[in-house]
Structure formats: structure tokens, C-alpha cells
mmCIF file of C-alpha atoms in Angstrom:
data_model
loop_
_atom_site.group_PDB
_atom_site.id
_atom_site.type_symbol
_atom_site.label_atom_id
_atom_site.label_comp_id
_atom_site.label_asym_id
_atom_site.label_seq_id
_atom_site.Cartn_x
_atom_site.Cartn_y
_atom_site.Cartn_z
ATOM 1 C CA UNK A 1 80.280 102.718 114.152
ATOM 2 C CA UNK A 2 82.471 99.675 114.655
ATOM 3 C CA UNK A 3 84.142 99.455 118.043
ATOM 4 C CA UNK A 4 87.330 97.792 119.179
ATOM 5 C CA UNK A 5 89.447 97.676 122.313
ATOM 6 C CA UNK A 6 92.298 100.174 122.556
ATOM 7 C CA UNK A 7 95.469 100.313 124.608
ATOM 8 C CA UNK A 8 93.386 101.953 127.333
ATOM 9 C CA UNK A 9 91.916 98.472 127.908
ATOM 10 C CA UNK A 10 95.260 96.713 128.449
ATOM 11 C CA UNK A 11 96.036 95.078 131.765
ATOM 12 C CA UNK A 12 99.143 96.264 133.605
ATOM 13 C CA UNK A 13 102.650 94.961 132.933
ATOM 14 C CA UNK A 14 101.969 93.163 129.685
ATOM 15 C CA UNK A 15 104.395 91.842 127.092
ATOM 16 C CA UNK A 16 102.904 93.320 123.900
ATOM 17 C CA UNK A 17 103.527 92.733 120.203
ATOM 18 C CA UNK A 18 102.846 95.935 118.266
ATOM 19 C CA UNK A 19 102.426 96.221 114.488
ATOM 20 C CA UNK A 20 103.449 99.627 113.110
ATOM 21 C CA UNK A 21 103.722 100.960 109.572
ATOM 22 C CA UNK A 22 107.165 102.546 109.281
ATOM 23 C CA UNK A 23 107.391 102.081 105.505
ATOM 24 C CA UNK A 24 109.425 105.074 104.351
ATOM 25 C CA UNK A 25 111.221 106.558 101.369
ATOM 26 C CA UNK A 26 114.762 105.191 100.969
ATOM 27 C CA UNK A 27 117.400 107.400 99.359
ATOM 28 C CA UNK A 28 120.856 105.960 98.616
ATOM 29 C CA UNK A 29 120.163 103.164 101.068
ATOM 30 C CA UNK A 30 119.161 105.570 103.849
ATOM 31 C CA UNK A 31 115.666 105.350 105.365
ATOM 32 C CA UNK A 32 114.072 108.788 105.585
ATOM 33 C CA UNK A 33 112.240 110.176 108.592
ATOM 34 C CA UNK A 34 108.592 110.954 107.899
ATOM 35 C CA UNK A 35 105.254 111.605 109.589
ATOM 36 C CA UNK A 36 104.679 107.911 110.305
ATOM 37 C CA UNK A 37 107.508 107.812 112.846
ATOM 38 C CA UNK A 38 106.187 110.780 114.818
ATOM 39 C CA UNK A 39 102.637 109.395 114.794
ATOM 40 C CA UNK A 40 103.551 105.895 115.930
ATOM 41 C CA UNK A 41 105.892 107.372 118.560
ATOM 42 C CA UNK A 42 102.796 108.333 120.578
ATOM 43 C CA UNK A 43 101.666 104.711 120.863
ATOM 44 C CA UNK A 44 105.133 103.289 121.502
ATOM 45 C CA UNK A 45 106.093 105.959 124.020
ATOM 46 C CA UNK A 46 102.848 105.548 125.939
ATOM 47 C CA UNK A 47 103.215 101.765 126.152
ATOM 48 C CA UNK A 48 106.815 102.031 127.345
ATOM 49 C CA UNK A 49 105.955 104.732 129.905
ATOM 50 C CA UNK A 50 103.224 102.462 131.280
ATOM 51 C CA UNK A 51 105.831 99.784 131.958
ATOM 52 C CA UNK A 52 104.896 97.269 129.296
ATOM 53 C CA UNK A 53 107.550 95.193 127.548
ATOM 54 C CA UNK A 54 107.157 96.393 123.956
ATOM 55 C CA UNK A 55 108.122 94.447 120.837
ATOM 56 C CA UNK A 56 107.580 96.129 117.471
ATOM 57 C CA UNK A 57 106.942 94.706 114.001
ATOM 58 C CA UNK A 58 106.953 96.685 110.754
ATOM 59 C CA UNK A 59 107.662 96.286 107.060
ATOM 60 C CA UNK A 60 109.811 98.213 104.594
ATOM 61 C CA UNK A 61 109.434 97.987 100.813
ATOM 62 C CA UNK A 62 108.792 94.811 98.858
ATOM 63 C CA UNK A 63 111.190 92.018 97.870
ATOM 64 C CA UNK A 64 113.026 92.956 94.674
ATOM 65 C CA UNK A 65 112.737 96.717 95.135
ATOM 66 C CA UNK A 66 115.405 99.215 96.185
ATOM 67 C CA UNK A 67 113.293 100.154 99.219
ATOM 68 C CA UNK A 68 113.418 96.578 100.568
ATOM 69 C CA UNK A 69 115.973 97.100 103.333
ATOM 70 C CA UNK A 70 116.597 96.181 106.949
ATOM 71 C CA UNK A 71 114.841 98.059 109.761
ATOM 72 C CA UNK A 72 118.049 98.720 111.706
ATOM 73 C CA UNK A 73 117.925 102.418 110.760
ATOM 74 C CA UNK A 74 114.237 102.654 111.624
ATOM 75 C CA UNK A 75 114.994 101.803 115.258
ATOM 76 C CA UNK A 76 117.229 104.846 115.568
ATOM 77 C CA UNK A 77 114.767 107.191 113.866
ATOM 78 C CA UNK A 78 111.822 106.065 115.994
ATOM 79 C CA UNK A 79 113.966 106.183 119.144
ATOM 80 C CA UNK A 80 114.705 109.870 118.518
ATOM 81 C CA UNK A 81 110.978 110.612 118.371
ATOM 82 C CA UNK A 82 110.286 109.019 121.760
ATOM 83 C CA UNK A 83 113.632 109.996 123.329
ATOM 84 C CA UNK A 84 114.229 106.400 124.320
ATOM 85 C CA UNK A 85 116.556 103.678 123.074
ATOM 86 C CA UNK A 86 114.908 101.128 120.817
ATOM 87 C CA UNK A 87 116.785 97.864 120.596
ATOM 88 C CA UNK A 88 116.966 96.087 117.239
ATOM 89 C CA UNK A 89 117.408 92.412 116.440
ATOM 90 C CA UNK A 90 118.247 91.160 112.957
ATOM 91 C CA UNK A 91 115.676 88.371 113.223
ATOM 92 C CA UNK A 92 111.890 87.952 113.142
ATOM 93 C CA UNK A 93 110.971 84.791 114.999
ATOM 94 C CA UNK A 94 114.177 82.742 115.220
ATOM 95 C CA UNK A 95 116.260 82.048 118.322
ATOM 96 C CA UNK A 96 117.887 85.503 118.302
ATOM 97 C CA UNK A 97 114.479 87.192 118.270
ATOM 98 C CA UNK A 98 113.067 84.921 120.979
ATOM 99 C CA UNK A 99 116.106 85.490 123.215
ATOM 100 C CA UNK A 100 115.849 89.274 122.781
ATOM 101 C CA UNK A 101 112.126 89.193 123.578
ATOM 102 C CA UNK A 102 112.719 87.095 126.704
ATOM 103 C CA UNK A 103 115.431 89.497 127.919
ATOM 104 C CA UNK A 104 113.237 92.627 127.767
ATOM 105 C CA UNK A 105 112.660 94.513 130.996
ATOM 106 C CA UNK A 106 109.531 96.603 131.773
ATOM 107 C CA UNK A 107 109.557 99.821 129.748
ATOM 108 C CA UNK A 108 112.071 98.535 127.196
ATOM 109 C CA UNK A 109 111.354 98.498 123.462
ATOM 110 C CA UNK A 110 112.596 96.058 120.810
ATOM 111 C CA UNK A 111 112.160 96.265 117.027
ATOM 112 C CA UNK A 112 112.184 93.016 115.039
ATOM 113 C CA UNK A 113 113.524 92.745 111.482
ATOM 114 C CA UNK A 114 111.429 93.653 108.397
ATOM 115 C CA UNK A 115 108.382 91.348 108.465
ATOM 116 C CA UNK A 116 108.504 90.962 104.690
ATOM 117 C CA UNK A 117 111.804 89.124 105.035
ATOM 118 C CA UNK A 118 109.718 86.219 106.320
ATOM 119 C CA UNK A 119 108.214 83.935 103.684
ATOM 120 C CA UNK A 120 105.091 83.669 105.857
ATOM 121 C CA UNK A 121 104.270 87.395 105.705
ATOM 122 C CA UNK A 122 103.343 87.568 102.003
ATOM 123 C CA UNK A 123 101.187 86.907 99.975
ATOM 124 C CA UNK A 124 97.690 87.918 101.068
ATOM 125 C CA UNK A 125 95.667 85.002 102.418
ATOM 126 C CA UNK A 126 92.741 84.387 104.762
ATOM 127 C CA UNK A 127 93.379 85.268 108.425
ATOM 128 C CA UNK A 128 92.912 81.625 109.431
ATOM 129 C CA UNK A 129 95.700 80.636 107.027
ATOM 130 C CA UNK A 130 98.015 83.347 108.313
ATOM 131 C CA UNK A 131 97.274 82.478 111.927
ATOM 132 C CA UNK A 132 98.509 78.945 111.265
ATOM 133 C CA UNK A 133 101.907 80.029 109.886
ATOM 134 C CA UNK A 134 105.150 79.300 111.715
ATOM 135 C CA UNK A 135 105.658 83.080 112.023
ATOM 136 C CA UNK A 136 102.489 83.529 114.097
ATOM 137 C CA UNK A 137 102.583 80.199 115.900
ATOM 138 C CA UNK A 138 106.151 80.809 117.089
ATOM 139 C CA UNK A 139 105.800 84.434 118.193
ATOM 140 C CA UNK A 140 102.290 84.533 119.649
ATOM 141 C CA UNK A 141 103.029 82.384 122.744
ATOM 142 C CA UNK A 142 105.683 84.924 123.786
ATOM 143 C CA UNK A 143 103.100 87.685 124.332
ATOM 144 C CA UNK A 144 100.084 88.668 126.397
ATOM 145 C CA UNK A 145 98.504 90.921 123.763
ATOM 146 C CA UNK A 146 98.706 92.079 120.139
ATOM 147 C CA UNK A 147 98.315 95.751 119.214
ATOM 148 C CA UNK A 148 97.664 96.886 115.655
ATOM 149 C CA UNK A 149 98.661 100.520 115.100
ATOM 150 C CA UNK A 150 99.183 100.148 111.331
ATOM 151 C CA UNK A 151 95.952 101.623 109.998
ATOM 152 C CA UNK A 152 97.642 102.502 106.698
ATOM 153 C CA UNK A 153 98.282 98.788 106.094
ATOM 154 C CA UNK A 154 94.940 97.570 107.469
ATOM 155 C CA UNK A 155 93.658 96.735 103.975
ATOM 156 C CA UNK A 156 96.311 94.003 103.633
ATOM 157 C CA UNK A 157 95.892 90.344 104.630
ATOM 158 C CA UNK A 158 99.476 89.761 105.727
ATOM 159 C CA UNK A 159 100.494 87.530 108.621
ATOM 160 C CA UNK A 160 101.603 90.356 110.922
ATOM 161 C CA UNK A 161 98.278 92.138 110.366
ATOM 162 C CA UNK A 162 95.623 89.419 110.325
ATOM 163 C CA UNK A 163 97.248 86.317 111.839
ATOM 164 C CA UNK A 164 97.962 87.528 115.368
ATOM 165 C CA UNK A 165 94.436 88.818 116.196
ATOM 166 C CA UNK A 166 93.284 85.192 115.975
ATOM 167 C CA UNK A 167 96.039 84.031 118.329
ATOM 168 C CA UNK A 168 96.121 86.789 120.963
ATOM 169 C CA UNK A 169 93.839 89.351 122.632
ATOM 170 C CA UNK A 170 93.890 92.226 120.117
ATOM 171 C CA UNK A 171 93.841 95.997 120.665
ATOM 172 C CA UNK A 172 94.112 99.199 118.614
ATOM 173 C CA UNK A 173 96.975 101.658 119.051
ATOM 174 C CA UNK A 174 96.558 105.447 118.979
ATOM 175 C CA UNK A 175 97.204 105.784 115.236
ATOM 176 C CA UNK A 176 94.689 103.056 114.428
ATOM 177 C CA UNK A 177 92.152 104.705 116.726
ATOM 178 C CA UNK A 178 92.456 108.266 115.382
ATOM 179 C CA UNK A 179 92.826 107.326 111.697
ATOM 180 C CA UNK A 180 89.773 105.080 111.789
ATOM 181 C CA UNK A 181 87.621 107.712 113.466
ATOM 182 C CA UNK A 182 88.638 110.477 111.034
ATOM 183 C CA UNK A 183 88.574 108.441 107.828
ATOM 184 C CA UNK A 184 85.120 106.983 108.461
ATOM 185 C CA UNK A 185 83.650 110.358 109.405
ATOM 186 C CA UNK A 186 81.849 110.761 106.065
ATOM 187 C CA UNK A 187 79.931 107.566 106.657
ATOM 188 C CA UNK A 188 79.465 107.872 110.417
ATOM 189 C CA UNK A 189 78.972 111.577 111.172
ATOM 190 C CA UNK A 190 76.224 114.048 110.444
ATOM 191 C CA UNK A 191 77.290 117.561 109.416
ATOM 192 C CA UNK A 192 75.046 120.629 109.726
ATOM 193 C CA UNK A 193 76.348 122.464 106.668
ATOM 194 C CA UNK A 194 77.986 121.867 103.295
ATOM 195 C CA UNK A 195 80.320 118.903 102.868
ATOM 196 C CA UNK A 196 83.079 119.370 100.271
ATOM 197 C CA UNK A 197 85.616 116.933 98.894
ATOM 198 C CA UNK A 198 88.678 117.928 96.881
ATOM 199 C CA UNK A 199 89.950 115.048 94.791
ATOM 200 C CA UNK A 200 93.268 114.899 92.961
ATOM 201 C CA UNK A 201 96.459 112.875 92.752
ATOM 202 C CA UNK A 202 97.601 110.545 89.982
ATOM 203 C CA UNK A 203 95.395 107.550 90.843
ATOM 204 C CA UNK A 204 92.228 108.793 89.186
ATOM 205 C CA UNK A 205 90.594 105.370 89.385
ATOM 206 C CA UNK A 206 90.656 105.570 93.192
ATOM 207 C CA UNK A 207 89.075 108.995 93.489
ATOM 208 C CA UNK A 208 86.504 108.255 90.791
ATOM 209 C CA UNK A 209 85.433 105.274 92.904
ATOM 210 C CA UNK A 210 85.145 107.585 95.914
ATOM 211 C CA UNK A 211 83.010 110.035 93.925
ATOM 212 C CA UNK A 212 80.722 107.242 92.781
ATOM 213 C CA UNK A 213 80.285 105.870 96.302
ATOM 214 C CA UNK A 214 79.922 109.139 98.213
ATOM 215 C CA UNK A 215 77.702 111.057 95.823
ATOM 216 C CA UNK A 216 74.836 111.120 98.322
ATOM 217 C CA UNK A 217 77.008 112.382 101.190
ATOM 218 C CA UNK A 218 79.082 115.068 99.444
ATOM 219 C CA UNK A 219 77.562 118.367 98.309
ATOM 220 C CA UNK A 220 80.467 119.480 96.113
ATOM 221 C CA UNK A 221 83.433 117.728 94.519
ATOM 222 C CA UNK A 222 86.273 120.101 93.506
ATOM 223 C CA UNK A 223 88.516 118.355 90.977
ATOM 224 C CA UNK A 224 92.252 118.537 90.440
ATOM 225 C CA UNK A 225 95.039 116.152 89.471
ATOM 226 C CA UNK A 226 94.622 113.465 86.810
ATOM 227 C CA UNK A 227 90.925 112.983 87.550
ATOM 228 C CA UNK A 228 90.197 116.592 86.579
ATOM 229 C CA UNK A 229 91.865 116.081 83.189
ATOM 230 C CA UNK A 230 89.767 112.977 82.505
ATOM 231 C CA UNK A 231 86.534 114.730 83.467
ATOM 232 C CA UNK A 232 87.469 117.687 81.256
ATOM 233 C CA UNK A 233 88.093 115.229 78.424
ATOM 234 C CA UNK A 234 84.625 113.763 78.952
ATOM 235 C CA UNK A 235 83.209 117.290 78.861
ATOM 236 C CA UNK A 236 84.732 117.818 75.425
ATOM 237 C CA UNK A 237 87.986 119.619 76.153
ATOM 238 C CA UNK A 238 91.369 118.789 74.590
ATOM 239 C CA UNK A 239 93.092 117.187 77.576
ATOM 240 C CA UNK A 240 93.299 113.903 79.451
ATOM 241 C CA UNK A 241 95.325 111.631 77.187
ATOM 242 C CA UNK A 242 98.960 110.548 77.078
ATOM 243 C CA UNK A 243 101.430 112.354 74.836
ATOM 244 C CA UNK A 244 104.534 110.425 75.967
ATOM 245 C CA UNK A 245 104.923 106.772 74.983
ATOM 246 C CA UNK A 246 106.822 105.906 78.158
ATOM 247 C CA UNK A 247 104.316 107.476 80.571
ATOM 248 C CA UNK A 248 100.867 105.972 81.112
ATOM 249 C CA UNK A 249 98.897 108.401 83.264
ATOM 250 C CA UNK A 250 95.730 108.936 81.283
ATOM 251 C CA UNK A 251 94.817 106.454 78.563
ATOM 252 C CA UNK A 252 94.519 103.318 80.707
ATOM 253 C CA UNK A 253 92.586 105.109 83.434
ATOM 254 C CA UNK A 254 90.339 106.671 80.793
ATOM 255 C CA UNK A 255 89.606 103.279 79.246
ATOM 256 C CA UNK A 256 88.818 101.806 82.661
ATOM 257 C CA UNK A 257 86.623 104.661 83.851
ATOM 258 C CA UNK A 258 85.103 106.407 80.817
ATOM 259 C CA UNK A 259 81.603 105.041 81.377
ATOM 260 C CA UNK A 260 81.606 105.989 85.059
ATOM 261 C CA UNK A 261 82.999 109.484 84.349
ATOM 262 C CA UNK A 262 80.353 110.193 81.719
ATOM 263 C CA UNK A 263 77.591 108.900 83.983
ATOM 264 C CA UNK A 264 78.794 111.019 86.915
ATOM 265 C CA UNK A 265 78.924 114.111 84.718
ATOM 266 C CA UNK A 266 75.433 113.368 83.459
ATOM 267 C CA UNK A 267 73.836 112.537 86.807
ATOM 268 C CA UNK A 268 75.803 114.761 89.221
ATOM 269 C CA UNK A 269 76.985 117.686 87.117
ATOM 270 C CA UNK A 270 75.691 120.196 89.679
ATOM 271 C CA UNK A 271 77.918 118.597 92.342
ATOM 272 C CA UNK A 272 81.118 118.507 90.278
ATOM 273 C CA UNK A 273 83.342 121.582 89.951
ATOM 274 C CA UNK A 274 85.779 121.304 87.025
ATOM 275 C CA UNK A 275 88.918 123.442 86.660
ATOM 276 C CA UNK A 276 88.467 126.680 84.710
ATOM 277 C CA UNK A 277 91.902 126.040 83.250
ATOM 278 C CA UNK A 278 95.246 124.310 83.759
ATOM 279 C CA UNK A 279 98.866 125.392 84.170
ATOM 280 C CA UNK A 280 101.918 124.276 82.200
ATOM 281 C CA UNK A 281 105.587 125.200 81.842
ATOM 282 C CA UNK A 282 106.644 127.684 79.194
ATOM 283 C CA UNK A 283 110.373 128.473 78.971
ATOM 284 C CA UNK A 284 110.799 127.609 82.637
ATOM 285 C CA UNK A 285 107.892 129.761 83.783
ATOM 286 C CA UNK A 286 104.330 128.950 84.806
ATOM 287 C CA UNK A 287 101.782 129.605 82.074
ATOM 288 C CA UNK A 288 98.061 128.868 81.945
ATOM 289 C CA UNK A 289 95.376 127.871 79.487
ATOM 290 C CA UNK A 290 91.655 128.302 79.895
ATOM 291 C CA UNK A 291 89.489 125.270 79.164
ATOM 292 C CA UNK A 292 88.970 126.389 75.578
ATOM 293 C CA UNK A 293 92.726 126.784 75.020
ATOM 294 C CA UNK A 294 93.686 123.319 76.312
ATOM 295 C CA UNK A 295 96.041 121.539 73.927
ATOM 296 C CA UNK A 296 97.212 118.222 75.400
ATOM 297 C CA UNK A 297 99.104 117.252 72.247
ATOM 298 C CA UNK A 298 101.640 120.011 72.900
ATOM 299 C CA UNK A 299 101.563 120.658 76.654
ATOM 300 C CA UNK A 300 101.966 118.775 79.922
ATOM 301 C CA UNK A 301 99.528 120.253 82.430
ATOM 302 C CA UNK A 302 100.878 120.346 85.985
ATOM 303 C CA UNK A 303 98.347 122.253 88.086
ATOM 304 C CA UNK A 304 94.899 123.815 88.135
ATOM 305 C CA UNK A 305 94.793 127.473 87.094
ATOM 306 C CA UNK A 306 94.803 130.469 89.446
ATOM 307 C CA UNK A 307 91.210 131.198 88.388
ATOM 308 C CA UNK A 308 90.275 127.699 89.516
ATOM 309 C CA UNK A 309 91.959 128.247 92.893
ATOM 310 C CA UNK A 310 89.848 131.392 93.309
ATOM 311 C CA UNK A 311 86.710 129.480 92.322
ATOM 312 C CA UNK A 312 87.301 126.663 94.824
ATOM 313 C CA UNK A 313 88.256 128.996 97.704
ATOM 314 C CA UNK A 314 84.752 130.159 98.762
ATOM 315 C CA UNK A 315 83.384 126.644 98.398
ATOM 316 C CA UNK A 316 85.968 125.436 100.918
ATOM 317 C CA UNK A 317 85.506 128.358 103.296
ATOM 318 C CA UNK A 318 81.720 127.969 103.383
ATOM 319 C CA UNK A 319 81.898 124.274 104.245
ATOM 320 C CA UNK A 320 81.132 122.552 107.524
ATOM 321 C CA UNK A 321 83.373 119.619 106.554
ATOM 322 C CA UNK A 322 86.162 119.327 103.973
ATOM 323 C CA UNK A 323 87.938 116.166 102.856
ATOM 324 C CA UNK A 324 91.038 116.332 100.651
ATOM 325 C CA UNK A 325 92.215 113.231 98.796
ATOM 326 C CA UNK A 326 95.266 113.727 96.597
ATOM 327 C CA UNK A 327 97.217 116.760 95.416
ATOM 328 C CA UNK A 328 95.574 119.152 92.939
ATOM 329 C CA UNK A 329 98.864 119.682 91.114
ATOM 330 C CA UNK A 330 102.581 118.913 91.186
ATOM 331 C CA UNK A 331 103.107 120.865 94.420
ATOM 332 C CA UNK A 332 106.687 119.603 94.826
ATOM 333 C CA UNK A 333 107.595 122.189 92.159
ATOM 334 C CA UNK A 334 106.811 125.578 93.653
ATOM 335 C CA UNK A 335 105.532 127.084 90.405
ATOM 336 C CA UNK A 336 102.874 124.357 90.271
ATOM 337 C CA UNK A 337 101.920 124.429 93.953
ATOM 338 C CA UNK A 338 99.135 127.029 93.664
ATOM 339 C CA UNK A 339 96.299 124.509 93.488
ATOM 340 C CA UNK A 340 97.311 122.223 96.345
ATOM 341 C CA UNK A 341 98.676 124.934 98.635
ATOM 342 C CA UNK A 342 95.737 127.262 97.936
ATOM 343 C CA UNK A 343 93.262 124.537 98.862
ATOM 344 C CA UNK A 344 95.170 123.373 101.934
ATOM 345 C CA UNK A 345 95.584 126.933 103.241
ATOM 346 C CA UNK A 346 91.874 127.615 102.766
ATOM 347 C CA UNK A 347 91.070 124.457 104.739
ATOM 348 C CA UNK A 348 93.490 125.475 107.516
ATOM 349 C CA UNK A 349 91.874 128.914 107.813
ATOM 350 C CA UNK A 350 88.316 127.562 107.907
ATOM 351 C CA UNK A 351 86.527 126.559 111.104
ATOM 352 C CA UNK A 352 85.400 123.167 109.833
ATOM 353 C CA UNK A 353 85.925 119.463 110.338
ATOM 354 C CA UNK A 354 88.744 118.540 107.979
ATOM 355 C CA UNK A 355 90.677 115.497 106.870
ATOM 356 C CA UNK A 356 93.727 115.874 104.627
ATOM 357 C CA UNK A 357 95.099 112.639 103.255
ATOM 358 C CA UNK A 358 96.313 110.579 100.367
ATOM 359 C CA UNK A 359 99.821 109.721 99.248
ATOM 360 C CA UNK A 360 102.244 112.595 99.765
ATOM 361 C CA UNK A 361 99.579 115.308 99.953
ATOM 362 C CA UNK A 362 100.100 115.832 103.659
ATOM 363 C CA UNK A 363 103.752 116.698 102.927
ATOM 364 C CA UNK A 364 102.590 119.993 101.431
ATOM 365 C CA UNK A 365 101.620 121.146 104.940
ATOM 366 C CA UNK A 366 105.178 120.986 106.231
ATOM 367 C CA UNK A 367 106.736 121.883 102.876
ATOM 368 C CA UNK A 368 104.928 125.222 102.688
ATOM 369 C CA UNK A 369 105.145 126.207 106.344
ATOM 370 C CA UNK A 370 101.665 125.348 107.550
ATOM 371 C CA UNK A 371 100.747 123.940 110.964
ATOM 372 C CA UNK A 372 99.264 120.455 111.211
ATOM 373 C CA UNK A 373 97.299 121.621 114.265
ATOM 374 C CA UNK A 374 95.122 123.769 111.964
ATOM 375 C CA UNK A 375 93.501 120.648 110.483
ATOM 376 C CA UNK A 376 91.056 118.238 112.040
ATOM 377 C CA UNK A 377 93.152 115.282 110.952
ATOM 378 C CA UNK A 378 96.109 114.711 108.642
ATOM 379 C CA UNK A 379 96.006 111.111 107.491
ATOM 380 C CA UNK A 380 99.123 109.011 106.906
ATOM 381 C CA UNK A 381 97.086 106.336 105.114
ATOM 382 C CA UNK A 382 96.808 105.797 101.364
ATOM 383 C CA UNK A 383 95.076 102.622 100.265
ATOM 384 C CA UNK A 384 93.303 102.215 103.606
ATOM 385 C CA UNK A 385 91.981 105.784 103.366
ATOM 386 C CA UNK A 386 90.466 104.998 99.970
ATOM 387 C CA UNK A 387 88.951 101.770 101.296
ATOM 388 C CA UNK A 388 87.401 103.645 104.220
ATOM 389 C CA UNK A 389 85.954 106.337 101.959
ATOM 390 C CA UNK A 390 84.418 103.807 99.589
ATOM 391 C CA UNK A 391 83.052 101.650 102.395
ATOM 392 C CA UNK A 392 85.205 98.591 101.661
ATOM 393 C CA UNK A 393 86.191 96.338 104.548
ATOM 394 C CA UNK A 394 89.583 96.743 106.167
ATOM 395 C CA UNK A 395 90.630 93.264 107.348
ATOM 396 C CA UNK A 396 92.945 94.651 110.019
ATOM 397 C CA UNK A 397 90.116 96.713 111.493
ATOM 398 C CA UNK A 398 87.451 94.010 111.178
ATOM 399 C CA UNK A 399 89.588 91.565 113.158
ATOM 400 C CA UNK A 400 90.012 94.112 115.966
ATOM 401 C CA UNK A 401 86.235 94.505 116.090
ATOM 402 C CA UNK A 402 85.770 90.749 116.144
ATOM 403 C CA UNK A 403 88.317 90.456 118.949
ATOM 404 C CA UNK A 404 86.432 93.024 121.032
ATOM 405 C CA UNK A 405 83.238 91.035 120.609
#
């Protein structure tokens, strides 16, 4: 297992530059609180309590999108989580930012402006290129150490993620530490009993790649979401193609993955559990079709069937380890929450190692009154979680390992 230095290895009274991932939903111009703030609050609060001078970097949205806004609101939200004022400066590495950094006292925290408002942050380039940017070259001399806590962005080669580890001693924050350990558990841990993975969500290409890579390490794959529709299509059932011209959920992913899906069904059919049926809306109510009744030309399927929930339940409960990637249905609508909530509740009630992650899936825990403490780990990572599961390198992590060596 790769190893890196953590904030436990910091010297006393340091001026530290900390990369977080506070990227959040934005509604009517208002940044929304989410799990990322509470998670990163542990790292920030600990550093401040230890008397370090703490300067934070984070991004929000992408240029040209409605979510591309200032981080001024983020300072207030994060400050509430650590019960401490977080100063904000509308600058990244100009004179205003440098003056604010210089003025920090021990235990004080400062948040810089959205890193993506700097031309040096994007696009993705080699770490050596990013380390040579004005962004990195100007800020790095102001600090004793760099801390990367943004595991969920660790698959990106942006200046704030890969440039500073080449210019400063580099350490992992608490989120980076716990996410990395949990999300690499399939590759790095041995489990005594059955290992189960539930795969869902709308990005079927991602989970199909996970299934292909982890076939030797997973005993059973329980399918939901878009991937389940595509596998049912490959098995000969009438589902898994687009019926709306303005919505491309199935056809492109089918074209890109048909060969892999058919090969997985052929080679690993005993490992793959397909839904017994799917649910759809009928006059505002939940209705269900068995596999044989599926009729994608006339119905939008929104969840796995109740029979499927009952089929997956004992598989989950008899497992030594369970990994969930992606929602099994459109859980945001209560009538189509049976698949996701049924699976998540079964995981919570089972004495097993568990990781729940992927997109908004973890929101179902809070949304339906479950306790995060009942799970081994609830991941806030999306793309990085997929990269970890498929064994791809995470540049942000690799540079921390290199720094430790």
C-alpha cells in the first residue's frame, strides 16, 4: 500500500497551504452546504487548534457554468462547521492575497478565491509544468508546507493539486488519508468472506470498467441504475435504449460498451445478479414490470423492482465486505427509492466492512434518516473513487507518495 506523510508529521507552528474540495451545488447563486464541508472541517479545525497559520485553496464550478462563483460564501459555511471565523480574500496570489497571508496569526484561517479563476489552474498538464506557473512560484515561498486534503479531485492535474508538491514539503490531510484507505481496500485488503459490489448510477461506462477490472476480487455484482438496463438488453430483454431524442442515457453507452457487457455476461454470469424487474410511473403511482414484461419503447424505468430488492438483501447481509457505487434507482423521488434505500439499509444493518460512494448516492443516507456511523466509510469522491477502484493512478496521491520518499 502506498504511504505518504500526514498532518501528524508536521513540525510545530507552520504556515500551511491546504487544498480542499469544497465544490458544491449552487442554487440561485447560493452555495449549498454539503458533506464535503463537514469532512474537511476536521482537517482545518485540527490544524488551527494546533496553532498553525492555515491558508485554504479550493475550486467551485468551471468557467462558463452557473456554478462558477466566488468562494466568499464557502468561508462562512466552513466556519460554521469548525466554530471558528474563516477570513476570505478576493484574490489568489496577488498583493491582496500575499498581504492577508503575511498578516495571519497562529490559529487563524484564511480562504483564498476560487483557484479556477486563475489562468494557471486549468487545463491539466504535467506536474513539472504546473510547478513552474506564476501561481505556484508566487505562493509557494510564503509557506512551510503544502497539505492536500482534496482526495475527490486527486485525479486532476491542476496547479493547486500537482504543482505545489514539487515546490514544498507535502502532506495528506484527514480526508485524503481516510478516503484513500477506504477506496483502495478492494485492492489492498484481504476479506475472510464474500465480497459484494452494488453498481448503479447513470455513468454505466464507469461501473462497467470497475466490473471488468475487479472481477477476480468481487464474488457478486448486484446491478442497478443504467448499467442494469444495458446488461438486461444484452441478455435479450426489451430495455436499455433511449426513447427520448433529447436525452442520451443509453444508446451511446451501449455502443461504447456492448462488447465488454456481452463478454462479462458470457465469462462471469455466475457473479452478476441482474434485476428481476424494473419500476416505472403509472398515473403518478409506482408500477413494476418483470423482465419478460419490459417495454422500453413505452416506459421510463426508474428503479429496480421490489422482488429485486428482496433478492439482493441476503447477498448483502451474508457479505464480509460490501462496496456501493452509484444509486440503484432515482432515490430522490420517494416512490423510486426502494432499490437504493433497501440496499443502503441492508448494508447499515450488516456487520461488514462497507464503503458507500459515488455521486450523490451518499445523500440517500441523510435523506432517509440513516446514520453515517453505521457504515465503514461514506465516500465524498466521484471520479477519484472510480480511478481507485479500477487501479488507475491518482496524480495527487502519487505526488504525496513521492514527497514522502
